Amino acid sequence: MTAEILLDLVELDKRYVLDGGLLARLTGRQRVLQALDKVSLTIRRREVIGLVGESGSGKSTLAQAAVRLLDVDGGSVAWKGNSVTRARGKALRGFRRGVQMVFQDTGSSLNPRKTIGRHLSQSLALGGLPRAARPARIRELLDLIGMNETVLTRYPHQLSGGQRQRIAIARSLAAEPELLVADEPVASLDVSLQAQIVNLLDELRERLGLTLLFISHDLALVGHISTRVVVMYAGSVVEEGDPATVLTRPAHPYTRALIAAIPQGVEGRGRSRDAADRGAEGIPSQGCRFAPRCPQARDMCRSLAPATLLLPGGHGVACHFAGQSATQPSTTEVLAS
Ligand SMILES: Nc1ncnc2c1ncn2[C@@H]1O[C@H](COP(=O)(O)OP(=O)(O)O)[C@@H](O)[C@H]1O
Ligand SMILES: [Mg+2]
């Protein structure tokens, strides 16, 4: 039995104009970055989608387009079967209650002059909960994130990074969302705290029946919590499938490179400027976008963009040679390197 489709993203396109100055426009020298190139993603109820890819691959752009914080240039966004691609006003507010985001940088979303209690109370007020009902709901939220009431009188700076992230999660839960989009929620935390927050999200999914879109540049982290892994490179989905398959039998050379870089991650800790700054330059406008970095690239890769090949078990791979296992190094070889 397949669960209901919550969010359906179909062929999303997003372009950023990098130099929008008048001279650039007049001389036709505008540089355009294709941050999303026909990206499709279907999220079913209770799924945990792990979206991975190095910095600059378009993960945040996809997340923001998915929750309609960003308008797309093409494609459609549907929530439970209804298009919200161009929703405004009431329809947009209704959709946004069902879908909440958690960000990496929680510090900036908390007001340093307000107590945690005020923050939570305000989130509940925004959701329309009457004042009298808020204290009980706040206790419920604290219980969900594993914190006690002493935190309510504290100010954001009196909390650790991990505690602040728990509060951010509590705030996102205030509206009782069905889908939580967490964009690198643990990227700025210590490794030990990362596991705690990942476990918390997993627990919440269990207790509340949440659906998660969990974004990270760390494939190992994502594999741990996801029911499905989606790998992005330069604005396209290059591989997707269940975590066991993608992690142990990756079929795209880019995914193999990501795995070979575990535990450090291709971009190492934090956000490297490297991949993002490569921007439009390193990415070819025709053929496979990964070809310039691909150890297996052949002539056809430079002229023809690969279609997504569907391997058994819902394993999708956008590589001309994905079906030919002879070209792939063995799993042990990749994991050992
Ligand atoms: N507002 C913006 N204006 C111009 N370029 C942007 C903007 N936001 C993101 N980009 C570029 O789009 C690409 C994808 O970025 P992003 O979605 O943030 O990737 P990720 O979250 O995977 O690091 C990057 O090359 C980035 O530099
Ligand atoms: Mg990002």
Coordinates of C-alpha atoms and ligand atoms in Angstrom, one line a residue:
M1 CA 0.0 0.0 0.0
T2 CA 1.4 3.4 -0.9
A3 CA 0.8 6.4 1.3
E4 CA -0.9 9.6 0.3
I5 CA 1.3 12.1 -1.6
L6 CA 1.7 15.1 0.5
L7 CA 4.0 17.3 -1.6
D8 CA 4.5 16.8 -5.3
L9 CA 7.3 18.9 -7.0
V10 CA 7.2 18.5 -10.7
E11 CA 10.1 19.7 -13.0
L12 CA 11.0 22.8 -10.9
D13 CA 13.2 25.3 -12.7
K14 CA 14.9 28.2 -10.9
R15 CA 17.4 30.6 -12.4
Y16 CA 19.3 33.2 -10.6
V17 CA 20.6 36.2 -12.6
L18 CA 24.1 36.7 -11.3
D19 CA 24.8 40.1 -12.9
G20 CA 21.6 42.0 -13.4
G21 CA 23.2 45.4 -13.9
L22 CA 22.0 47.6 -16.8
L23 CA 25.3 47.3 -18.7
A24 CA 25.2 43.5 -18.4
R25 CA 21.6 43.5 -19.7
L26 CA 22.3 45.8 -22.6
T27 CA 25.4 43.9 -23.7
G28 CA 23.7 40.5 -23.2
R29 CA 26.4 39.5 -20.8
Q30 CA 24.1 38.6 -18.0
R31 CA 25.2 35.4 -16.3
V32 CA 22.4 33.1 -15.4
L33 CA 22.7 30.3 -12.9
Q34 CA 20.4 27.4 -13.3
A35 CA 20.0 26.5 -9.6
L36 CA 17.2 24.0 -10.3
D37 CA 16.9 22.2 -13.6
K38 CA 13.7 20.3 -13.9
V39 CA 13.8 18.8 -10.4
S40 CA 11.0 16.5 -9.5
L41 CA 10.4 15.0 -6.1
T42 CA 7.3 13.3 -4.6
I43 CA 7.0 13.2 -0.9
R44 CA 4.5 10.7 0.6
R45 CA 3.1 10.8 4.1
R46 CA 5.5 9.5 6.8
E47 CA 8.4 9.4 4.4
V48 CA 11.8 10.8 5.5
I49 CA 13.5 12.1 2.4
G50 CA 17.2 12.7 2.9
L51 CA 18.3 15.3 0.4
V52 CA 22.1 15.4 0.0
G53 CA 24.6 17.1 -2.2
E54 CA 27.6 19.4 -1.7
S55 CA 27.3 23.1 -1.0
G56 CA 25.9 24.9 -4.0
S57 CA 24.0 21.9 -5.5
G58 CA 20.7 23.6 -5.0
K59 CA 19.3 21.9 -1.9
S60 CA 18.2 25.1 -0.1
T61 CA 16.8 26.5 -3.3
L62 CA 14.7 23.4 -3.7
A63 CA 13.6 23.5 -0.1
Q64 CA 12.5 27.2 -0.4
A65 CA 10.7 26.5 -3.7
A66 CA 9.0 23.5 -2.1
V67 CA 7.5 25.6 0.8
R68 CA 6.8 28.5 -1.6
L69 CA 9.3 30.9 0.1
L70 CA 10.7 31.3 -3.4
D71 CA 8.9 31.6 -6.7
V72 CA 10.0 29.2 -9.4
D73 CA 10.6 29.9 -13.1
G74 CA 8.9 26.7 -14.2
G75 CA 7.3 23.6 -12.9
S76 CA 4.6 23.0 -10.3
V77 CA 4.2 22.5 -6.5
A78 CA 1.2 20.6 -5.3
W79 CA 0.1 19.9 -1.7
K80 CA -2.2 16.9 -1.3
G81 CA -3.2 17.0 -4.9
N82 CA -3.9 20.8 -5.2
S83 CA -1.6 23.1 -7.0
V84 CA -0.1 25.8 -4.7
T85 CA 2.5 26.9 -7.3
R86 CA 0.9 30.3 -7.6
A87 CA -1.2 30.3 -4.4
R88 CA -1.6 33.6 -2.6
G89 CA -3.3 34.9 0.5
K90 CA -5.4 32.4 2.4
A91 CA -4.5 29.4 0.3
L92 CA -0.8 30.1 0.8
R93 CA -1.3 30.6 4.5
G94 CA -3.2 27.3 4.8
F95 CA -0.4 25.5 2.9
R96 CA 2.3 27.1 5.1
R97 CA 0.7 25.9 8.3
G98 CA 0.9 22.3 7.0
V99 CA 4.6 22.7 6.1
Q100 CA 7.2 24.1 8.5
M101 CA 10.9 24.8 8.1
V102 CA 13.8 24.3 10.5
F103 CA 17.1 26.1 9.5
Q104 CA 20.7 25.6 10.3
D105 CA 21.2 29.0 11.7
T106 CA 18.7 29.2 14.5
G107 CA 20.5 31.9 16.4
S108 CA 19.4 34.5 13.9
S109 CA 15.7 33.5 14.1
L110 CA 15.6 34.0 17.8
N111 CA 15.2 37.5 19.2
P112 CA 18.0 38.1 21.8
R113 CA 15.8 40.3 24.0
K114 CA 12.9 37.8 24.3
T115 CA 12.8 34.8 26.6
I116 CA 12.2 31.3 25.2
G117 CA 8.8 31.3 26.8
R118 CA 7.8 34.4 24.8
H119 CA 9.1 32.8 21.6
L120 CA 7.0 29.7 22.1
S121 CA 4.0 31.7 23.2
Q122 CA 4.3 33.9 20.1
S123 CA 4.5 30.9 17.8
L124 CA 1.3 29.5 19.3
A125 CA -0.4 32.9 19.0
L126 CA 0.5 33.0 15.3
G127 CA -1.1 29.6 14.9
G128 CA -4.3 31.1 16.4
L129 CA -4.2 29.2 19.8
P130 CA -6.1 31.2 22.5
R131 CA -4.0 32.6 25.3
A132 CA -5.5 30.4 28.0
A133 CA -4.6 27.2 26.1
R134 CA -0.9 28.2 25.5
P135 CA 0.7 27.1 28.8
A136 CA -0.5 23.6 28.5
R137 CA 0.6 23.4 24.9
I138 CA 4.0 24.9 25.7
R139 CA 4.5 22.1 28.3
E140 CA 3.5 19.6 25.6
L141 CA 6.0 21.1 23.2
L142 CA 8.8 21.0 25.8
D143 CA 8.0 17.4 26.5
L144 CA 8.3 16.6 22.8
I145 CA 11.7 18.2 22.5
G146 CA 12.9 16.7 25.8
M147 CA 13.4 20.0 27.8
N148 CA 11.8 21.2 31.0
E149 CA 10.1 24.5 32.0
T150 CA 13.2 26.1 33.5
V151 CA 14.2 27.0 29.9
L152 CA 11.2 29.3 29.5
T153 CA 12.7 32.2 31.5
R154 CA 16.0 32.0 29.7
Y155 CA 17.2 34.1 26.9
P156 CA 18.6 32.7 23.6
H157 CA 22.2 33.4 24.5
Q158 CA 21.9 31.4 27.7
L159 CA 21.3 28.3 25.7
S160 CA 23.7 26.0 23.9
G161 CA 23.5 25.5 20.2
G162 CA 21.8 22.1 20.6
Q163 CA 19.2 23.6 23.0
R164 CA 18.5 26.5 20.6
Q165 CA 18.0 24.0 17.8
R166 CA 15.5 22.1 20.0
I167 CA 13.6 25.3 20.6
A168 CA 13.6 26.0 16.9
I169 CA 12.1 22.6 16.4
A170 CA 9.5 23.2 19.1
R171 CA 8.5 26.4 17.4
S172 CA 8.1 24.7 14.0
L173 CA 5.9 22.1 15.7
A174 CA 3.6 24.8 17.2
A175 CA 1.5 24.9 14.1
E176 CA 1.1 21.1 14.1
P177 CA 2.6 20.7 10.6
E178 CA 2.4 17.5 8.6
L179 CA 5.6 18.1 6.8
L180 CA 8.8 19.4 8.3
V181 CA 11.5 20.7 6.0
A182 CA 14.8 20.8 7.9
D183 CA 17.6 22.5 5.9
E184 CA 21.0 21.4 7.4
P185 CA 19.5 21.4 10.9
V186 CA 22.6 20.0 12.5
A187 CA 25.4 21.4 10.3
S188 CA 26.6 23.9 12.9
L189 CA 26.5 21.5 15.8
D190 CA 29.2 19.1 17.3
V191 CA 29.1 15.6 16.0
S192 CA 27.6 14.3 19.3
L193 CA 24.9 16.9 19.3
Q194 CA 24.2 16.1 15.7
A195 CA 23.2 12.6 16.5
Q196 CA 21.0 13.8 19.4
I197 CA 19.0 16.2 17.1
V198 CA 18.7 13.6 14.4
N199 CA 17.4 11.1 16.9
L200 CA 15.0 13.7 18.2
L201 CA 13.6 14.3 14.7
D202 CA 13.3 10.6 14.2
E203 CA 11.4 10.3 17.5
L204 CA 9.1 13.1 16.6
R205 CA 8.3 11.5 13.3
E206 CA 7.3 8.4 15.2
R207 CA 5.3 10.2 17.9
L208 CA 3.6 12.7 15.7
G209 CA 3.4 10.8 12.4
L210 CA 5.5 13.6 10.8
T211 CA 6.8 13.5 7.3
L212 CA 10.4 14.9 6.9
L213 CA 12.5 16.5 4.2
F214 CA 15.9 16.3 5.8
I215 CA 18.6 18.2 4.0
S216 CA 22.3 17.7 4.6
H217 CA 25.6 17.6 2.8
D218 CA 26.5 14.6 5.0
L219 CA 25.4 11.4 3.2
A220 CA 26.1 9.2 6.2
L221 CA 24.0 11.3 8.5
V222 CA 21.1 11.3 6.1
G223 CA 21.3 7.5 5.4
H224 CA 20.8 6.9 9.1
I225 CA 17.4 8.6 9.3
S226 CA 15.9 8.4 5.8
T227 CA 13.5 6.1 4.2
R228 CA 14.6 7.5 0.8
V229 CA 17.8 9.3 -0.2
V230 CA 17.9 11.9 -3.0
V231 CA 21.2 13.1 -4.3
M232 CA 21.5 16.5 -6.1
Y233 CA 24.3 17.8 -8.2
A234 CA 24.4 21.2 -9.8
G235 CA 20.6 21.7 -9.7
S236 CA 19.6 18.2 -10.8
V237 CA 18.7 15.0 -9.0
V238 CA 21.4 12.5 -10.1
E239 CA 20.4 9.5 -8.0
E240 CA 17.6 8.4 -5.6
G241 CA 16.6 5.3 -3.9
D242 CA 16.4 3.6 -0.5
P243 CA 19.3 4.4 1.8
A244 CA 20.7 0.9 1.9
T245 CA 20.9 0.7 -1.9
V246 CA 22.2 4.2 -2.5
L247 CA 24.9 3.9 0.3
T248 CA 26.1 0.4 -0.5
R249 CA 25.4 0.2 -4.2
P250 CA 25.6 3.8 -5.5
A251 CA 25.2 3.8 -9.3
H252 CA 26.1 7.4 -10.0
P253 CA 29.8 8.5 -10.1
Y254 CA 28.9 11.6 -8.1
T255 CA 27.2 9.6 -5.3
R256 CA 30.3 7.3 -5.2
A257 CA 32.5 10.3 -4.8
L258 CA 30.3 11.5 -1.9
I259 CA 30.6 8.1 -0.2
A260 CA 34.3 7.9 -0.8
A261 CA 34.5 11.2 1.1
I262 CA 32.7 10.0 4.2
P263 CA 33.2 10.6 7.1
Q264 CA 34.6 14.0 6.2
G265 CA 32.0 14.9 3.5
V266 CA 33.0 16.3 0.2
E267 CA 32.9 19.8 1.5
G268 CA 34.2 19.0 4.9
R269 CA 32.7 20.8 7.8
G270 CA 30.4 23.8 7.3
R271 CA 29.9 25.5 4.0
S272 CA 32.7 25.6 1.6
R273 CA 32.7 28.4 -0.9
D274 CA 34.3 26.2 -3.4
A275 CA 31.4 24.4 -5.1
A276 CA 29.1 27.4 -4.8
D277 CA 31.6 29.8 -6.3
R278 CA 32.2 27.4 -9.2
G279 CA 28.6 28.5 -9.9
A280 CA 27.8 28.7 -13.6
E281 CA 31.4 28.4 -14.8
G282 CA 32.2 24.8 -14.1
I283 CA 28.8 23.5 -15.1
P284 CA 28.4 22.7 -18.8
S285 CA 25.2 23.9 -20.5
Q286 CA 24.9 20.8 -22.5
G287 CA 25.5 17.1 -21.8
C288 CA 25.8 15.7 -18.3
R289 CA 26.5 18.4 -15.8
F290 CA 28.8 16.2 -13.8
A291 CA 30.9 15.2 -16.9
P292 CA 33.8 17.7 -16.2
R293 CA 34.4 16.0 -12.8
C294 CA 33.5 12.5 -13.7
P295 CA 36.2 9.9 -13.9
Q296 CA 34.0 7.8 -16.3
A297 CA 33.0 10.5 -18.7
R298 CA 33.1 9.7 -22.4
D299 CA 32.3 11.7 -25.5
M300 CA 28.6 11.1 -25.3
C301 CA 28.4 12.5 -21.8
R302 CA 29.7 15.9 -23.0
S303 CA 27.0 16.1 -25.7
L304 CA 23.9 14.3 -24.4
A305 CA 22.3 14.9 -21.0
P306 CA 21.5 11.5 -19.4
A307 CA 17.8 10.6 -18.8
T308 CA 17.0 9.0 -15.4
L309 CA 17.4 5.2 -15.7
L310 CA 15.1 3.3 -13.3
L311 CA 16.9 0.3 -11.8
P312 CA 15.0 -2.3 -9.7
G313 CA 13.6 -1.3 -6.3
G314 CA 12.8 2.3 -7.3
H315 CA 16.4 3.2 -7.7
G316 CA 16.7 6.1 -10.2
V317 CA 20.0 7.1 -11.7
A318 CA 20.8 9.9 -14.2
C319 CA 23.9 8.4 -15.8
H320 CA 24.4 6.9 -19.2
F321 CA 26.3 4.0 -17.7
A322 CA 24.3 3.3 -14.6
G323 CA 23.1 0.0 -15.8
Q324 CA 26.6 -1.3 -16.6
S325 CA 28.0 -2.5 -13.4
A326 CA 31.3 -3.4 -15.1
T327 CA 32.2 0.2 -15.1
Q328 CA 31.6 0.5 -11.3
P329 CA 34.3 -0.2 -8.7
S330 CA 33.1 -2.7 -6.1
T331 CA 31.4 -1.4 -3.0
T332 CA 34.2 -2.5 -0.7
E333 CA 36.7 -0.7 -2.8
V334 CA 34.7 2.6 -2.5
L335 CA 34.0 2.3 1.2
A336 CA 37.6 1.4 2.0
S337 CA 39.1 4.4 0.2
Ligands
LIG1 N1 19.7 34.6 -4.1 C1 20.7 34.0 -4.9 N2 21.2 34.8 -5.9 C2 22.1 34.2 -6.7 N3 22.6 33.0 -6.6 C3 22.1 32.2 -5.6 C4 21.1 32.7 -4.7 N4 20.9 31.7 -3.8 C5 21.6 30.6 -4.2 N5 22.4 31.0 -5.3 C6 23.3 30.0 -6.0 O1 22.5 28.9 -6.4 C7 23.2 27.7 -6.3 C8 22.5 26.8 -5.4 O2 22.5 27.3 -4.1 P1 21.8 26.6 -2.8 O3 20.4 26.3 -3.2 O4 22.0 27.5 -1.7 O5 22.6 25.3 -2.7 P2 22.9 24.4 -1.4 O6 21.8 24.6 -0.4 O7 22.9 23.0 -1.9 O8 24.2 24.8 -0.9 C9 24.6 28.1 -5.8 O9 25.5 28.2 -6.9 C10 24.4 29.5 -5.1 O10 25.5 30.2 -5.1
MG2 MG 21.9 25.1 1.6

